[in-house]
PDB file of C-alpha atoms in Angstrom:
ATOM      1  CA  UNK M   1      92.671  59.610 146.626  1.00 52.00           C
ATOM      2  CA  UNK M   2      96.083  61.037 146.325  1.00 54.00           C
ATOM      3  CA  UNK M   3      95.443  61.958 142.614  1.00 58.00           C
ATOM      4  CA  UNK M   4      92.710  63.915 143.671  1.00 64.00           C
ATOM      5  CA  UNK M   5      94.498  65.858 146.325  1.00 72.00           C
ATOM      6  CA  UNK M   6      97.267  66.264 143.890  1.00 72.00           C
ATOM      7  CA  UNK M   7      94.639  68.274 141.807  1.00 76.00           C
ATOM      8  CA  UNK M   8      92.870  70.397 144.435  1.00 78.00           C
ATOM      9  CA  UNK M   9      96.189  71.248 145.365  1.00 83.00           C
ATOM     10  CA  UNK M  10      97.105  72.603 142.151  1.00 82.00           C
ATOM     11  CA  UNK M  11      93.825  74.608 141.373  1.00 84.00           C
ATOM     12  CA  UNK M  12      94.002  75.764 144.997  1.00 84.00           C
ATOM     13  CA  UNK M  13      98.157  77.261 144.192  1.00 85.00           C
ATOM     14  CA  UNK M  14      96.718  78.732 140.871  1.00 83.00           C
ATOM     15  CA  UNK M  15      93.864  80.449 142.374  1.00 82.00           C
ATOM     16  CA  UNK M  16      96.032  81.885 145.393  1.00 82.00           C
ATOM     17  CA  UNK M  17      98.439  83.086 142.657  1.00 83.00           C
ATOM     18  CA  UNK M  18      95.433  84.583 140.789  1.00 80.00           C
ATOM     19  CA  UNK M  19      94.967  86.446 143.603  1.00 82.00           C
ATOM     20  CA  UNK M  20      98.383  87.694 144.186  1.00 81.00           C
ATOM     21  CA  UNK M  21      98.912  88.762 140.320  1.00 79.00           C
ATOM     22  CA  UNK M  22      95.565  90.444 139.470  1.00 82.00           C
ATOM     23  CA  UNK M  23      95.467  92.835 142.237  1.00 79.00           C
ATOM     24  CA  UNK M  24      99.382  93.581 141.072  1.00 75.00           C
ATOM     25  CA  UNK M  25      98.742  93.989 137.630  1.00 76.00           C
ATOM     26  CA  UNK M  26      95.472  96.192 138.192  1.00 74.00           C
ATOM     27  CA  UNK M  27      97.422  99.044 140.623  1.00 73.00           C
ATOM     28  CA  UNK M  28     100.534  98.752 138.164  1.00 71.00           C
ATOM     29  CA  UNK M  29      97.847  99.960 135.296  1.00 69.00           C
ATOM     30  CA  UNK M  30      96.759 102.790 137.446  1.00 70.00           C
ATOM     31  CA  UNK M  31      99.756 104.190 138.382  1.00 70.00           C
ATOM     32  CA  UNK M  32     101.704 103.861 134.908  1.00 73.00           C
ATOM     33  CA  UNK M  33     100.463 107.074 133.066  1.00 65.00           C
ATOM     34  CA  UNK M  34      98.583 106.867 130.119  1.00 58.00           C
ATOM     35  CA  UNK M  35      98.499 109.644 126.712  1.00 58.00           C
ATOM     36  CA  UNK M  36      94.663 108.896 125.478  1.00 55.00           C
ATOM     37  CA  UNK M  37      94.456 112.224 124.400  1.00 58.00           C
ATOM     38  CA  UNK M  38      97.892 112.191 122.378  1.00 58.00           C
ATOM     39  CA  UNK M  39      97.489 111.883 118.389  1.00 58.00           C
ATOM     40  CA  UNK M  40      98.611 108.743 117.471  1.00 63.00           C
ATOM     41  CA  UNK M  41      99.708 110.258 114.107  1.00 68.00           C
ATOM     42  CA  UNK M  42     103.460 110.493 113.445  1.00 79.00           C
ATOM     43  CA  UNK M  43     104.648 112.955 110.953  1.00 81.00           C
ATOM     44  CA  UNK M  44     107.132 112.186 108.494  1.00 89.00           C
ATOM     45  CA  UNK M  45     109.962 113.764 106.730  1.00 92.00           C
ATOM     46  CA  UNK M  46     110.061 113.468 103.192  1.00 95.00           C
ATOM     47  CA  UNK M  47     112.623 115.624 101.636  1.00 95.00           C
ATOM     48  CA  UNK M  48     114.965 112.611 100.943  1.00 95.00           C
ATOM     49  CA  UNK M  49     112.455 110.626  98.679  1.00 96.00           C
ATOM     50  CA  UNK M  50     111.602 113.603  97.291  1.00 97.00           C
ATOM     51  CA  UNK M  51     115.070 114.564  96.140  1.00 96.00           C
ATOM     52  CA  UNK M  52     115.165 110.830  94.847  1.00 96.00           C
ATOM     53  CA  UNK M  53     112.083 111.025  92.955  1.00 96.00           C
ATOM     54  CA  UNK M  54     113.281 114.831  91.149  1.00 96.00           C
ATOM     55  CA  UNK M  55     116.506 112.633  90.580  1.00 96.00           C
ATOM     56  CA  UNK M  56     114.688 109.423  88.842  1.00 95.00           C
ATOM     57  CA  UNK M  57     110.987 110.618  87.751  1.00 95.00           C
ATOM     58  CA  UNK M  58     110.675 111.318  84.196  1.00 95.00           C
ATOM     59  CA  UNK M  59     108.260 114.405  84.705  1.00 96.00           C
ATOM     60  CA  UNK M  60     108.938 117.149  87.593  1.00 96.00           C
ATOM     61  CA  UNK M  61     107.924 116.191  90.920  1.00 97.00           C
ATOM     62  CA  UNK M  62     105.107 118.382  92.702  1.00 97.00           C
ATOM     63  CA  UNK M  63     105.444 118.747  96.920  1.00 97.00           C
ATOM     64  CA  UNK M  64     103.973 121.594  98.391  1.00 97.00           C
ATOM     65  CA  UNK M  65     105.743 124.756  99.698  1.00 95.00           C
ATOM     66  CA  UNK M  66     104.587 127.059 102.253  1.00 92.00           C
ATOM     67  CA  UNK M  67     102.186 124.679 103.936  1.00 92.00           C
ATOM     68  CA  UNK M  68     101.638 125.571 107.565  1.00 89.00           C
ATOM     69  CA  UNK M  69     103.137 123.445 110.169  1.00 89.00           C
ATOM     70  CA  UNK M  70      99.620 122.278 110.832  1.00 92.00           C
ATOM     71  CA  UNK M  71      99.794 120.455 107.886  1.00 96.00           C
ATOM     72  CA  UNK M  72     101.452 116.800 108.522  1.00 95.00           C
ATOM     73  CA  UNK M  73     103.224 114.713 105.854  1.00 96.00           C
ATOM     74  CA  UNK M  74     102.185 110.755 107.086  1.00 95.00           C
ATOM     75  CA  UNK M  75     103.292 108.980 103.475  1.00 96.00           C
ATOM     76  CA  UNK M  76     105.816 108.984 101.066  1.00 97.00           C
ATOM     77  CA  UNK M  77     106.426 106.627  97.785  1.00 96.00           C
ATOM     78  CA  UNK M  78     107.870 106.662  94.314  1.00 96.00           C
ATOM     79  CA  UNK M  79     107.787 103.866  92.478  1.00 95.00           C
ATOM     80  CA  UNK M  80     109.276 104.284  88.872  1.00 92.00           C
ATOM     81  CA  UNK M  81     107.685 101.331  87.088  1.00 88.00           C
ATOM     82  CA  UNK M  82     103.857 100.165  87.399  1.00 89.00           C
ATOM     83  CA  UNK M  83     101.633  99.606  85.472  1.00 90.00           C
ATOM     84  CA  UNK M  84     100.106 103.059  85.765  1.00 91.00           C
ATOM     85  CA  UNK M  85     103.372 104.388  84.840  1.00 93.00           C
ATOM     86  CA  UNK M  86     105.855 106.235  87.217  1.00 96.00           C
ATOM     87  CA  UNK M  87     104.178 107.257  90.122  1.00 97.00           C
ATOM     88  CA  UNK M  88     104.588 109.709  92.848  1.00 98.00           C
ATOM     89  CA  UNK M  89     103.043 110.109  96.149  1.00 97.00           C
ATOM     90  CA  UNK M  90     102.909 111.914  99.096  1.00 97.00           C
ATOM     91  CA  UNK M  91      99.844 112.218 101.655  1.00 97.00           C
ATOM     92  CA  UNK M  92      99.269 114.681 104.372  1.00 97.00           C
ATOM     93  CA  UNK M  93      97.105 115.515 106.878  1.00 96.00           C
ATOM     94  CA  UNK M  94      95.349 118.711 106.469  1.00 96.00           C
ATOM     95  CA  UNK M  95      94.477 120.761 109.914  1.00 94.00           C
ATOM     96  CA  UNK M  96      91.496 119.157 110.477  1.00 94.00           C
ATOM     97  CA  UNK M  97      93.518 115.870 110.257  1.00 93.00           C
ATOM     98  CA  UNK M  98      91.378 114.660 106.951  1.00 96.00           C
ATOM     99  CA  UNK M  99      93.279 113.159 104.474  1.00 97.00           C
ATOM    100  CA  UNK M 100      95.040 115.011 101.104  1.00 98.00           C
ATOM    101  CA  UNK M 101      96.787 112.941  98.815  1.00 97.00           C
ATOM    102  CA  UNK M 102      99.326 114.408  96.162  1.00 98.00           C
ATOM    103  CA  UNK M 103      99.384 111.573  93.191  1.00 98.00           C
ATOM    104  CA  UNK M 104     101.504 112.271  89.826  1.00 98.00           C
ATOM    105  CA  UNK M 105     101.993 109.388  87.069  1.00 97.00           C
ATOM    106  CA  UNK M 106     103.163 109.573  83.400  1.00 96.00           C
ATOM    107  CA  UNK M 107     100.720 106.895  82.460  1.00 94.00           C
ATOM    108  CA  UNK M 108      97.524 106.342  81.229  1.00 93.00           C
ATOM    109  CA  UNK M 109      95.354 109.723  82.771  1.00 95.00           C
ATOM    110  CA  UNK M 110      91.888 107.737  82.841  1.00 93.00           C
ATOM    111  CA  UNK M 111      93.455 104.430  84.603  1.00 94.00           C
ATOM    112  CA  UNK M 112      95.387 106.531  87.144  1.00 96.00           C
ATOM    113  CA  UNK M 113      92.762 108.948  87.697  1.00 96.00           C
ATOM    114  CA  UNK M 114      90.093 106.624  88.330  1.00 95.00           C
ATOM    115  CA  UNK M 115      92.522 104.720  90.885  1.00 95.00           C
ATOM    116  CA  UNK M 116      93.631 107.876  92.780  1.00 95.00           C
ATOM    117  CA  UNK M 117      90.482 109.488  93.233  1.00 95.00           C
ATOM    118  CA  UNK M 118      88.432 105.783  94.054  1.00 94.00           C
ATOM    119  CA  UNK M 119      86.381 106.347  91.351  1.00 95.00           C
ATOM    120  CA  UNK M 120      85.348 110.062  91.818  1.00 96.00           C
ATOM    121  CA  UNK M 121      83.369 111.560  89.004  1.00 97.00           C
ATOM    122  CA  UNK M 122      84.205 114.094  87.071  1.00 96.00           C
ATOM    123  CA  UNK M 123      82.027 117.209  87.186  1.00 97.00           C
ATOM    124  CA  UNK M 124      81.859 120.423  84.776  1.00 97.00           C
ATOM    125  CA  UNK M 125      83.445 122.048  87.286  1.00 97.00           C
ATOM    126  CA  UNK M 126      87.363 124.217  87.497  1.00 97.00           C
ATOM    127  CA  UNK M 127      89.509 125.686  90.264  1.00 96.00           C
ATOM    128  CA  UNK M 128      91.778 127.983  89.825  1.00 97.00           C
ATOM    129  CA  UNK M 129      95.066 127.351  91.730  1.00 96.00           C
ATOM    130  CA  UNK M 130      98.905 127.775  91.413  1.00 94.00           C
ATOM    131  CA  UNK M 131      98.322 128.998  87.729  1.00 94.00           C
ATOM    132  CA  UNK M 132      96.682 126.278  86.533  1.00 96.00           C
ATOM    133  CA  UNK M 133      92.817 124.802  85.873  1.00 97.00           C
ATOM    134  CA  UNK M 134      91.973 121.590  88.174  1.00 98.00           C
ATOM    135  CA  UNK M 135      89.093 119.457  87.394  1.00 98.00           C
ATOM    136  CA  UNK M 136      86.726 119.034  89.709  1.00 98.00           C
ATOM    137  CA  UNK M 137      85.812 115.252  90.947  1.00 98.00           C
ATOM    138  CA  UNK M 138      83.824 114.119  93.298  1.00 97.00           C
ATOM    139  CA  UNK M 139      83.066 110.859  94.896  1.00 95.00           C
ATOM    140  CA  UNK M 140      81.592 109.247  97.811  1.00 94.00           C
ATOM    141  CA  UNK M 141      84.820 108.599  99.384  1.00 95.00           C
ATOM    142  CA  UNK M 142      87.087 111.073  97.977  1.00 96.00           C
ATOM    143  CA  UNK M 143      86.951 114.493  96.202  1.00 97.00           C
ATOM    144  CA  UNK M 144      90.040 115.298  93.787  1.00 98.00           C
ATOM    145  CA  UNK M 145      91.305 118.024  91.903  1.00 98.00           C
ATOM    146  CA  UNK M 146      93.195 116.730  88.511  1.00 98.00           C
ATOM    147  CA  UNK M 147      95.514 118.472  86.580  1.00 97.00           C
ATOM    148  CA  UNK M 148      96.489 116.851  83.049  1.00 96.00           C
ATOM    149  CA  UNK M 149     100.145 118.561  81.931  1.00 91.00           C
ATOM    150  CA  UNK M 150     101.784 117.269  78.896  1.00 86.00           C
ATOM    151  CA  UNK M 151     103.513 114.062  79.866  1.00 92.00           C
ATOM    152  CA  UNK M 152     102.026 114.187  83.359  1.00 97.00           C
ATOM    153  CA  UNK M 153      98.641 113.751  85.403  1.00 97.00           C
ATOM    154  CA  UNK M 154      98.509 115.230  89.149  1.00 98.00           C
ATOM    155  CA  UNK M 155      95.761 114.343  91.513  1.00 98.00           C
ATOM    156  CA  UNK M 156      95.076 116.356  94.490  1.00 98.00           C
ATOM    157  CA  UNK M 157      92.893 113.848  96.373  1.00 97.00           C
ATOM    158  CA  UNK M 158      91.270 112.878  99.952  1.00 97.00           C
ATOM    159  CA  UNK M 159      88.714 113.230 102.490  1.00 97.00           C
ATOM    160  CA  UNK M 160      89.495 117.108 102.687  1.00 97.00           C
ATOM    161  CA  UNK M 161      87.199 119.703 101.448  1.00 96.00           C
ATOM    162  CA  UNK M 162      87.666 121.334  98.353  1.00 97.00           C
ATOM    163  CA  UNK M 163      88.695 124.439 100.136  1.00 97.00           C
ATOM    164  CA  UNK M 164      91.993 122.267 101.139  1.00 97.00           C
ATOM    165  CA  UNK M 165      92.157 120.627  98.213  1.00 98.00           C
ATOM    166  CA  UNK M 166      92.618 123.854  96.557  1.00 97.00           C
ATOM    167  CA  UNK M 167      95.246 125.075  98.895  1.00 97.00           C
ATOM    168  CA  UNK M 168      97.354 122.141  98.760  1.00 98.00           C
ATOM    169  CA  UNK M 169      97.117 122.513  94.402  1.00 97.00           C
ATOM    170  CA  UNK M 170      97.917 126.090  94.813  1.00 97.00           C
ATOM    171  CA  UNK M 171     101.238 125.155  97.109  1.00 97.00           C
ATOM    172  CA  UNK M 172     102.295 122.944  94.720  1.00 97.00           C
ATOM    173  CA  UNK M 173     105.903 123.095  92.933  1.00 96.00           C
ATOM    174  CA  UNK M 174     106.966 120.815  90.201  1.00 94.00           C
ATOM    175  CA  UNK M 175     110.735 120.237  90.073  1.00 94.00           C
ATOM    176  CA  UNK M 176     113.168 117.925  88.087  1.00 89.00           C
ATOM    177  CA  UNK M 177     116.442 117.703  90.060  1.00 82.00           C
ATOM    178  CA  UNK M 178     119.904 119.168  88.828  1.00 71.00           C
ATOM    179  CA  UNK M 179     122.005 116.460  86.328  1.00 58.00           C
ATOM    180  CA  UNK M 180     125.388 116.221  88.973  1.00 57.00           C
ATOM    181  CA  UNK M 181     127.131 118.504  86.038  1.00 53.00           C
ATOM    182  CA  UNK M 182     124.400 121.111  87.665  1.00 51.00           C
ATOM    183  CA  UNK M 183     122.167 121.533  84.817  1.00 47.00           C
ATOM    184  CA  UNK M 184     118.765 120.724  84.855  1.00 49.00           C
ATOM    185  CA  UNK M 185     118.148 116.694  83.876  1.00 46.00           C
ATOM    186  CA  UNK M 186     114.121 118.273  83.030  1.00 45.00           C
ATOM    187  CA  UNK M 187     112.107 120.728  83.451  1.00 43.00           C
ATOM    188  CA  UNK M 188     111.341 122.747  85.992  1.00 42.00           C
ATOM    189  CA  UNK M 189     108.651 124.911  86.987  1.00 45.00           C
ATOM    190  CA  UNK M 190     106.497 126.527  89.588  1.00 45.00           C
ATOM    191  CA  UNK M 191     103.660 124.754  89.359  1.00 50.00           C
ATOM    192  CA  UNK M 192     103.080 120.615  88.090  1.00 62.00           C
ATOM    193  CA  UNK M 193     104.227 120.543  84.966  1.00 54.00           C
ATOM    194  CA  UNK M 194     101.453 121.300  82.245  1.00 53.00           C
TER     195      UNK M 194
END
């Protein structure tokens, strides 16, 4: 008998502290204040990596000048040995918070292309932009612009229209970074290299 009071009187001291707690806990969640409607996206600053990938890349390094602050940078990465060569990217999201990718590599153009658009197709399509001729891709999850320069391959990719796709490739300047004697350690130019 006294085991069985000794259980009744626990369930009966964890329901009355039930019943203390949840009422607590439930007016503490109304009253703390809550940001639902605040983007959950953090931009990033990228100038650093990008210095350090002008420094180490063997091809100038494309990043986009003159972008509106409603563009936001959310991704940064070089990584100077894979095997799709060195690779550079930076992603963004455009104003209407779709996605636009900015993917250089001095490997193999068909391996990396295929990777960085997912397996858009290319079309008979060209745009225009920054001075040079993109290729047109398309795909059921991303578009791309491509760009083959001598040495280099940059993608312009995402879930952005083509209309944004084309403004980011027409921002775009390729850089090498200064040799610390202040002379250029590559080329340079205003556009990715080509």
């Amino acid at each position: 008998m006294a085991g069985r009071d000794g259980k009744k009187q626990k369930i009966r001291n964890m329901v009355l502290s039930m019943a203390v707690v949840i009422p607590v806990a439930w007016v503490s969640y109304l009253f703390i204040p809550h940001d639902a409607g605040k983007d959950p996206v953090r931009p990033i600053g990228y100038q650093v990596e990008l210095d350090a990938a002008r420094r180490a890349a063997p091809y100038a390094v494309a990043a986009p000048q003159g972008l509106g602050k409603d563009w936001r940078a959310t991704s940064v990465r070089y990584e100077p040995q894979t095997k799709m060569g060195s690779v550079w990217h930076l992603g963004f999201l455009d104003p209407q918070t779709q996605y636009v990718g900015i993917e250089q590599s001095n490997g193999s153009p068909a391996v990396f292309v295929d990777d960085a658009t997912q397996q858009a197709e290319k079309t008979d399509k060209t745009v225009q932009a920054g001075g040079l001729t993109w290729q047109r891709y398309e795909g059921s999850k991303y578009n791309a612009l491509v760009h083959e320069g001598s040495g280099v391959t940059t993608v312009v990719t995402g879930t952005a229209t083509f209309e944004r796709l084309t403004e980011m490739a027409a921002a775009l300047k390729a850089e090498k970074a200064k040799s610390p004697e202040g002379t250029p350690s590559g080329a340079a130019s205003a556009t990715p290299a080509g």
